[in-house]
DNA sequence: CCGCTCCGTAAGTCATCACTTACGGTAAGC
DNA sequence: GCTTACCGTAAGTGATGACTTACGGAGCGG
């Protein structure tokens, strides 16, 4: 149930976000991803492991290669977390604005 | 270098998430936040600076203290980013499922 | 004015992490 | 069977970051 690495730790790295965004265009193999990135292929493999542990991507073997794609599961968890604090932040913002008005008046 | 701190870098740290979640209950001062956390008060100040640079919290001086609260601005940016990839991940997931069915049959 | 509380910042330490090269294991083509 | 391409992992290194203590500035009450 609980993933080894949370989604924010996974997406905090710019290189991992670049991989993540590239996978949004469609499934890609490891070497194909590494070819367009300024890091080595093993580095991409390590990043993909982190993204996989966070539930953000999933992989499947296709012949000789290993194809990765986005996984809605981890993404949904992040969305749920943000939505939980979204309305709360709006309420706090409104209340702060009202209190600020009271102080001014 | 720590150029513009993005929201994921800010929320990747567990201590910062704890601060962030505590602020969801309402505005709090720095010492009040530090009192319930296993880190020192200066550490909380540094974390609040990161959260503020990411646009996730805002602060205002109240007498002698400095009160922090959630800021919808940074939170909205994170939500927008996730929503942009949410449907894409669902599409990729569906297509993968269809292709998997074809392979089985 | 003085002491107290609150807070941010500077400097230093220690762990974590992103990256590299090197290696072993597996599938496809000849 | 042999070579080639693709991939994951191990080991080592340099840099980033999270934390500490120490210090200085600002508001409040005596």
CSV table of C-alpha atoms (C1' of nucleotides) in Angstrom, one decimal:
chain,number,residue,atom,x,y,z
A,1,UNK,CA,0.0,0.0,0.0
A,2,UNK,CA,2.5,2.6,1.1
A,3,UNK,CA,5.1,3.3,-1.5
A,4,UNK,CA,8.7,3.5,-0.6
A,5,UNK,CA,9.1,6.9,-2.0
A,6,UNK,CA,6.4,9.6,-2.0
A,7,UNK,CA,5.4,11.5,-5.1
A,8,UNK,CA,6.9,14.8,-4.1
A,9,UNK,CA,10.4,13.3,-3.5
A,10,UNK,CA,10.1,11.8,-6.9
A,11,UNK,CA,9.0,14.9,-8.7
A,12,UNK,CA,11.3,17.3,-6.8
A,13,UNK,CA,14.2,16.4,-9.1
A,14,UNK,CA,14.2,18.4,-12.4
A,15,UNK,CA,15.6,15.4,-14.4
A,16,UNK,CA,12.8,13.2,-13.1
A,17,UNK,CA,10.2,15.8,-14.0
A,18,UNK,CA,11.7,15.9,-17.5
A,19,UNK,CA,11.4,12.1,-17.8
A,20,UNK,CA,7.9,12.3,-16.4
A,21,UNK,CA,6.8,15.0,-18.9
A,22,UNK,CA,8.4,13.1,-21.8
A,23,UNK,CA,6.3,10.0,-20.8
A,24,UNK,CA,3.2,12.2,-21.1
A,25,UNK,CA,3.6,12.0,-24.9
A,26,UNK,CA,3.4,8.3,-24.8
A,27,UNK,CA,5.2,5.2,-23.6
A,28,UNK,CA,9.0,5.2,-24.1
A,29,UNK,CA,11.9,2.8,-23.6
A,30,UNK,CA,14.8,3.6,-21.3
A,31,UNK,CA,17.4,4.3,-24.0
A,32,UNK,CA,14.9,6.4,-26.0
A,33,UNK,CA,14.4,8.6,-22.9
A,34,UNK,CA,18.1,8.8,-22.2
A,35,UNK,CA,18.9,9.8,-25.7
A,36,UNK,CA,17.1,13.1,-25.3
A,37,UNK,CA,18.4,13.9,-21.9
A,38,UNK,CA,21.7,15.4,-20.7
A,39,UNK,CA,22.4,12.5,-18.4
A,40,UNK,CA,23.6,8.9,-18.9
A,41,UNK,CA,21.3,5.9,-19.4
A,42,UNK,CA,22.0,4.4,-16.0
A,43,UNK,CA,21.0,7.7,-14.4
A,44,UNK,CA,17.7,7.4,-16.3
A,45,UNK,CA,17.2,3.9,-15.0
A,46,UNK,CA,17.7,5.0,-11.4
A,47,UNK,CA,15.3,7.9,-11.9
A,48,UNK,CA,12.7,5.5,-13.4
A,49,UNK,CA,13.1,3.3,-10.3
A,50,UNK,CA,12.2,6.2,-8.1
A,51,UNK,CA,9.3,7.2,-10.2
A,52,UNK,CA,8.1,3.5,-10.2
A,53,UNK,CA,8.4,3.2,-6.4
A,54,UNK,CA,6.3,6.3,-6.1
A,55,UNK,CA,3.6,4.8,-8.3
A,56,UNK,CA,4.0,7.5,-10.9
A,57,UNK,CA,5.1,5.2,-13.8
A,58,UNK,CA,4.7,1.5,-14.7
A,59,UNK,CA,6.9,-0.6,-16.8
A,60,UNK,CA,6.5,-3.7,-19.0
A,61,UNK,CA,9.0,-5.7,-21.0
A,62,UNK,CA,8.7,-5.5,-24.8
A,63,UNK,CA,11.1,-7.8,-26.5
A,64,UNK,CA,14.6,-6.7,-25.6
A,65,UNK,CA,13.6,-3.3,-24.2
A,66,UNK,CA,11.6,-2.1,-21.2
A,67,UNK,CA,8.8,0.4,-21.9
A,68,UNK,CA,7.7,2.9,-19.3
A,69,UNK,CA,4.5,4.8,-19.2
A,70,UNK,CA,2.6,7.1,-16.8
A,71,UNK,CA,0.6,5.5,-14.0
A,72,UNK,CA,-2.5,7.2,-12.8
A,73,UNK,CA,-2.3,5.7,-9.4
A,74,UNK,CA,0.5,7.8,-7.9
A,75,UNK,CA,-0.7,10.9,-9.7
A,76,UNK,CA,-4.2,10.5,-8.2
A,77,UNK,CA,-2.7,10.3,-4.7
A,78,UNK,CA,-0.9,13.6,-5.3
A,79,UNK,CA,-4.1,15.2,-6.6
A,80,UNK,CA,-6.1,14.0,-3.7
A,81,UNK,CA,-3.5,15.5,-1.2
A,82,UNK,CA,-3.6,18.8,-3.0
A,83,UNK,CA,-7.3,19.0,-3.2
A,84,UNK,CA,-7.5,18.3,0.5
A,85,UNK,CA,-5.6,21.5,1.3
A,86,UNK,CA,-6.9,23.6,-1.6
A,87,UNK,CA,-10.2,24.6,0.0
A,88,UNK,CA,-8.5,25.0,3.3
A,89,UNK,CA,-6.0,27.4,1.9
A,90,UNK,CA,-8.8,29.4,0.2
A,91,UNK,CA,-10.7,29.6,3.5
A,92,UNK,CA,-7.6,30.8,5.3
A,93,UNK,CA,-7.0,33.3,2.6
A,94,UNK,CA,-10.5,34.7,2.8
A,95,UNK,CA,-10.4,34.9,6.6
A,96,UNK,CA,-7.1,36.7,6.5
A,97,UNK,CA,-8.5,39.2,4.0
A,98,UNK,CA,-11.6,39.9,6.1
A,99,UNK,CA,-9.5,40.4,9.2
A,100,UNK,CA,-7.2,42.7,7.3
A,101,UNK,CA,-10.3,44.7,6.3
A,102,UNK,CA,-11.4,45.0,9.9
A,103,UNK,CA,-8.1,46.3,10.9
A,104,UNK,CA,-8.1,48.9,8.2
A,105,UNK,CA,-11.7,50.1,9.0
B,1,UNK,CA,22.2,27.4,-6.8
B,2,UNK,CA,18.7,27.1,-5.6
B,3,UNK,CA,17.2,29.2,-8.3
B,4,UNK,CA,13.4,29.8,-7.9
B,5,UNK,CA,12.2,27.2,-5.4
B,6,UNK,CA,9.4,25.1,-7.0
B,7,UNK,CA,6.6,23.6,-5.0
B,8,UNK,CA,7.8,20.1,-5.2
B,9,UNK,CA,11.2,20.9,-3.8
B,10,UNK,CA,9.3,22.6,-1.0
B,11,UNK,CA,6.9,19.7,-0.3
B,12,UNK,CA,9.5,17.0,-0.8
B,13,UNK,CA,10.8,17.4,2.8
B,14,UNK,CA,8.7,15.6,5.5
B,15,UNK,CA,9.3,18.4,8.0
B,16,UNK,CA,8.1,21.0,5.6
B,17,UNK,CA,5.0,18.9,4.8
B,18,UNK,CA,4.3,18.7,8.6
B,19,UNK,CA,4.5,22.5,8.8
B,20,UNK,CA,2.3,22.8,5.8
B,21,UNK,CA,-0.3,20.5,7.2
B,22,UNK,CA,-0.3,22.3,10.5
B,23,UNK,CA,-1.0,25.6,8.8
B,24,UNK,CA,-4.0,24.0,7.3
B,25,UNK,CA,-5.7,24.2,10.7
B,26,UNK,CA,-5.2,28.0,10.7
B,27,UNK,CA,-2.5,30.7,10.8
B,28,UNK,CA,0.3,30.1,13.2
B,29,UNK,CA,3.4,31.9,14.5
B,30,UNK,CA,6.9,30.4,14.1
B,31,UNK,CA,7.4,29.5,17.7
B,32,UNK,CA,4.0,27.9,17.9
B,33,UNK,CA,4.8,25.7,15.0
B,34,UNK,CA,8.3,24.8,16.3
B,35,UNK,CA,6.8,23.9,19.7
B,36,UNK,CA,5.1,20.8,18.2
B,37,UNK,CA,7.9,19.7,15.9
B,38,UNK,CA,11.0,17.6,16.6
B,39,UNK,CA,13.3,20.3,15.2
B,40,UNK,CA,14.6,23.6,16.4
B,41,UNK,CA,12.9,26.9,15.8
B,42,UNK,CA,15.6,28.2,13.4
B,43,UNK,CA,15.0,25.1,11.3
B,44,UNK,CA,11.3,26.0,11.1
B,45,UNK,CA,12.2,29.5,10.0
B,46,UNK,CA,14.4,28.1,7.2
B,47,UNK,CA,11.6,25.8,6.1
B,48,UNK,CA,9.1,28.6,6.2
B,49,UNK,CA,11.4,30.6,3.9
B,50,UNK,CA,11.4,27.8,1.4
B,51,UNK,CA,7.7,27.4,1.6
B,52,UNK,CA,7.3,31.2,1.1
B,53,UNK,CA,9.6,31.3,-1.9
B,54,UNK,CA,7.5,28.5,-3.4
B,55,UNK,CA,4.4,30.6,-2.9
B,56,UNK,CA,2.8,28.0,-0.7
B,57,UNK,CA,2.6,30.2,2.4
B,58,UNK,CA,2.4,33.9,3.2
B,59,UNK,CA,3.5,35.8,6.3
B,60,UNK,CA,2.5,39.0,8.1
B,61,UNK,CA,3.8,40.7,11.2
B,62,UNK,CA,1.5,40.7,14.2
B,63,UNK,CA,3.0,42.6,17.0
B,64,UNK,CA,6.1,40.9,18.1
B,65,UNK,CA,5.5,37.7,16.2
B,66,UNK,CA,5.2,36.7,12.6
B,67,UNK,CA,2.2,34.7,11.5
B,68,UNK,CA,2.2,32.3,8.6
B,69,UNK,CA,-0.7,30.9,6.7
B,70,UNK,CA,-1.4,28.9,3.6
B,71,UNK,CA,-1.2,30.7,0.2
B,72,UNK,CA,-3.5,29.4,-2.6
B,73,UNK,CA,-1.2,30.8,-5.2
B,74,UNK,CA,1.5,28.2,-5.1
B,75,UNK,CA,-0.9,25.4,-4.4
B,76,UNK,CA,-2.9,26.3,-7.5
B,77,UNK,CA,0.2,26.0,-9.7
B,78,UNK,CA,0.8,22.5,-8.4
B,79,UNK,CA,-2.8,21.6,-9.0
B,80,UNK,CA,-2.6,22.9,-12.6
B,81,UNK,CA,0.5,20.9,-13.3
B,82,UNK,CA,-1.0,17.7,-12.0
B,83,UNK,CA,-4.3,18.2,-13.9
B,84,UNK,CA,-2.3,18.7,-17.1
B,85,UNK,CA,-0.9,15.2,-16.8
B,86,UNK,CA,-3.8,13.5,-15.2
B,87,UNK,CA,-5.9,12.9,-18.3
B,88,UNK,CA,-2.7,12.1,-20.2
B,89,UNK,CA,-1.9,9.3,-17.8
B,90,UNK,CA,-5.4,8.0,-18.0
B,91,UNK,CA,-5.2,7.8,-21.8
B,92,UNK,CA,-1.8,6.1,-21.6
B,93,UNK,CA,-3.2,3.6,-19.1
B,94,UNK,CA,-6.2,2.8,-21.3
B,95,UNK,CA,-4.2,2.3,-24.4
B,96,UNK,CA,-1.8,0.0,-22.5
B,97,UNK,CA,-4.7,-2.0,-21.2
B,98,UNK,CA,-6.1,-2.4,-24.8
B,99,UNK,CA,-2.8,-3.4,-26.1
B,100,UNK,CA,-2.4,-5.9,-23.3
B,101,UNK,CA,-5.7,-7.5,-24.2
B,102,UNK,CA,-4.7,-7.8,-27.8
B,103,UNK,CA,-1.5,-9.6,-26.8
B,104,UNK,CA,-3.4,-12.1,-24.7
B,105,UNK,CA,-6.0,-12.9,-27.3
C,1,DC,C1',16.2,52.0,30.2
C,2,DC,C1',16.1,47.0,30.8
C,3,DG,C1',14.9,42.6,30.5
C,4,DC,C1',12.1,39.2,28.1
C,5,DT,C1',10.2,37.1,24.1
C,6,DC,C1',10.0,36.5,19.3
C,7,DC,C1',12.2,35.9,15.0
C,8,DG,C1',15.7,35.7,11.0
C,9,DT,C1',20.4,34.9,9.6
C,10,DA,C1',25.4,33.2,9.6
C,11,DA,C1',28.5,29.5,10.0
C,12,DG,C1',29.6,24.8,10.4
C,13,DT,C1',28.6,19.7,10.3
C,14,DC,C1',26.8,15.4,8.7
C,15,DA,C1',23.8,12.8,5.8
C,16,DT,C1',21.4,12.3,1.4
C,17,DC,C1',21.3,12.2,-3.4
C,18,DA,C1',22.3,12.6,-8.3
C,19,DC,C1',25.7,11.3,-11.4
C,20,DT,C1',29.4,8.7,-13.3
C,21,DT,C1',32.0,4.3,-15.0
C,22,DA,C1',32.1,-0.7,-14.8
C,23,DC,C1',30.0,-5.0,-14.9
C,24,DG,C1',26.5,-9.0,-15.5
C,25,DG,C1',22.3,-10.7,-17.5
C,26,DT,C1',18.8,-11.2,-21.2
C,27,DA,C1',16.7,-11.0,-25.9
C,28,DA,C1',17.2,-10.5,-31.1
C,29,DG,C1',20.0,-11.1,-35.7
C,30,DC,C1',23.5,-13.4,-38.3
D,1,DG,C1',27.0,-20.3,-31.0
D,2,DC,C1',28.5,-15.6,-31.3
D,3,DT,C1',27.9,-10.8,-31.6
D,4,DT,C1',25.3,-6.8,-30.7
D,5,DA,C1',21.9,-3.9,-28.5
D,6,DC,C1',19.2,-3.0,-24.4
D,7,DC,C1',18.8,-2.7,-19.5
D,8,DG,C1',19.5,-2.9,-14.3
D,9,DT,C1',22.7,-2.8,-10.5
D,10,DA,C1',27.1,-2.0,-7.8
D,11,DA,C1',30.6,1.1,-6.2
D,12,DG,C1',32.6,5.5,-5.8
D,13,DT,C1',32.5,10.7,-5.9
D,14,DG,C1',31.0,15.6,-5.7
D,15,DA,C1',27.4,18.5,-4.5
D,16,DT,C1',23.0,19.8,-2.3
D,17,DG,C1',20.4,20.3,1.8
D,18,DA,C1',18.6,19.7,6.6
D,19,DC,C1',20.0,20.5,11.0
D,20,DT,C1',22.5,22.5,14.9
D,21,DT,C1',24.4,26.5,17.9
D,22,DA,C1',25.5,31.4,18.2
D,23,DC,C1',24.4,35.9,17.2
D,24,DG,C1',21.9,40.4,16.3
D,25,DG,C1',17.7,43.1,15.5
D,26,DA,C1',12.7,44.4,16.7
D,27,DG,C1',8.4,44.8,19.7
D,28,DC,C1',6.3,44.8,24.6
D,29,DG,C1',6.0,45.3,29.6
D,30,DG,C1',8.4,46.4,34.0
